[in-house]
Amino acid sequence: MPGWLDEEHNRIDDDFLRNGKRKYLQQLTPRLQRMTGLLASNGSWLTYGDAVGMYGFMLSLKGNASMFGFSRIGTVAGQWLEVWGWINEISVGAPDWGSLCSRSIAESQAIAAELNREKELCERELDIDEQNGLMKNALHAFVQSRLLIIDTDDTLREYLVNRLLMDGCTAIDEASDIESAKRLLREHHYDLILLDLMMYPQSGYEIFEFLQSDPVLKWVPLIVMSVRADVQDKVRCFFLGAVDFVTKPFAYEELVARIYGILHRTQIFEKVAFRDPLTGVYNRRYFDHQIQTELQRISRHPVPISLVFMDIDRFKAINDTYGHHIGDLVLQGLAGLLQNNLRSSDLLARLGGEEFVVVMPNTSGADAHKVTEYILSLARQEAIAHHEGEALYITFSAGVAEWRAGMTLQMWVRQADASMYLAKQQGRNQVVLSVDEMNGMAGRDGHAERCKKIVVAAADPFLRSILISRLQLPNVDIAGAANGEEACQLLSAASPADLCIVDELMTLDGFGMLEKLQDDRSPQKTKVLMLSSRAKEIKLASRIQIGFDDFMIKPFSMVDLEQRVKKLLDI
C-alpha cells in the first residue's frame, strides 16, 4: 500500500476514535446530571428501581469507559459499585432498605462529584487532543512543503528562513529581487510563496503578472507581506490571486500559523480534487488540466515530451477469480511500482478502471519506451499483491507516443492510445512505440492546428495582470509587455502574434504604436484591440482607419472583453 495511504488511514483512525470519545462523553452528561439530582434529594425521591438503574449505569461505566481511554472514570465507577454492592442482595420492600440507602447516598455524594470532575477533565483533554491532531496534520503538510521567500530586506528574509527551518520546514528558497524569483519559479515547484509587495526598484506586482501568465504557477498559494496597510493594495492583491495579506511588522507566530493553515487546506483540496482515492496517484481531472499546461510550456520552450498509456492485462479475470478487493490491491500495487520507478517530474495518473497514463517531460519516445519496458520487466518478476499466501503477478500493455511540433493534443493522445491497443492485439505483455503519423495526418487535415498568440501591451502592471489572468484560453499563448517597445519586439518575433491588445497609456503612446505596427506588420496580419478612455479620439481614429480592428472604452466588462477576443481570434 502506498505510504500516503498508510498515513491517511492512521489519520482517519485517530479522527474516528476522537469522535467516538466525544459522543461517549456527550451521552454520559445527561445520565450523570440525573444521578446527581437523585442524590441531592437525600433519598426522599429515590426508589428501588432508581437505585438498581444507577447501579447498572455504573457497572456499564466501569466496563466501557476504559475502552474509550477514560480509565479514571472507570476506576471511580468501581468505587460506586463497592458502596452500592448490597443492592443485589435485597429485594423491594426490605426492612433495612431505608438505612442502607441513606448510608450509601451519603458516601456517594463525593464519588458523584469526582465523576463529574473526571468527565470535565476528560473533555478538556479531548479538546487539547483534537487541537494537537489539527496541528499534527498541519505540521505534516508544512514539513513536506517547499517555500519561496521574495523580499529585498536581507535581515527579515534571513530571519524567516532560519525560523522556518527551526520549525521543521525542510525546503526553503529565497530571492532578493524579481528576476531571481522568476528564475527560481521556472526551475522548481513551490507549495507556497511569501512576497514582499513594496520591493525596489521593481514592484512585487510583477510577480503576480508572472504567476498569472503561467497555467501552473497561478495556482500556487501566495501570502503578501507589506509595510503599507492600504486597503487598495489588499483589494488588488486578493483580486490578483493572493490568499492572505499580512502587514509589517507582524508576529512570527501568527505568520507561521497562517502558513500551516494554508498548506494544510491546500493538501486536503489536492487529495479530494486531484487524487484517485484508491491508488493515491493523480486522477483524470488533474491529467486533463496538466497535459494542457505541458503543451503550453513546450510551445514556448520546445523540449522532448512523451506520453505513455498502459492497461493491466486480463484484469477482469483477476476480479472474477479473486474478487474486487484483490483487484483493488493489484491497482494499488501497480501504482506503487510506477511511483517508485518514475521521476518526480513525471506525471502519473489513473484514467479509470485498470488504465494508467504517464507524461514524461524532457523525454524522447525512445527513452520513454525503455523506461516503460524496464517497469514491465519488474512487474513480471515482482509480486504485485498477495492473496491467502499466494503471490499475484501481472503484466500490462503500453503505448508510447512522443509529441511532435504541430501536433494537437487529440492527435498525441490518439497515437499513444492506438499504440496501447496495438500492444494488446499483438499478444499483450509488451510496450509499443508509436510510429510518427504526423505527415499523414497533416495531409488529411490540410494543416496542423497552431497555438494562437496574444500580446497584452499595458503600462499599468495591475491592468496587465488582470488581462493576462482573464484571457487564459485553451490553445492560446499569452505574453505581456510593459511598454510599446517591448510589445513591438514580441510582435516582430519569429512566431507571429494573432492579436495585440493595446492600452493607450504607454511610454510609446498607443496610437504611436499602431502607426509603428502598420510599418512593421508581418504578412500574417496581427489584429489589434485598442483600450482607451478617450471615447471621442478613439471613434475618430476608427473613422480614419488608423490601424486597429476593434476598440473598447474604459471602463469595460471583462466578460465583454473575453467575447471580443474570442471573436477576433475566431475561437
Tab-separated table of C-alpha atoms in Angstrom, residues 212-215 466-478:
chain	number	residue	atom	x	y	z
A	212	GLN	CA	-0.858	34.597	-13.741
A	213	SER	CA	0.761	34.119	-17.150
A	214	ASP	CA	1.707	30.529	-16.259
A	215	PRO	CA	-1.144	27.982	-16.096
A	466	ILE	CA	-5.855	41.220	-14.769
A	467	LEU	CA	-5.986	40.937	-18.563
A	468	ILE	CA	-3.500	38.070	-18.661
A	469	SER	CA	-5.357	36.283	-15.878
A	470	ARG	CA	-8.782	36.562	-17.537
A	471	LEU	CA	-7.597	35.598	-21.013
A	472	GLN	CA	-6.161	32.161	-20.175
A	473	LEU	CA	-7.949	30.354	-23.005
A	474	PRO	CA	-7.389	26.827	-24.385
A	475	ASN	CA	-4.686	26.583	-27.045
A	476	VAL	CA	-3.779	30.259	-26.565
A	477	ASP	CA	-0.320	31.512	-25.564
A	478	ILE	CA	-0.329	34.963	-23.932
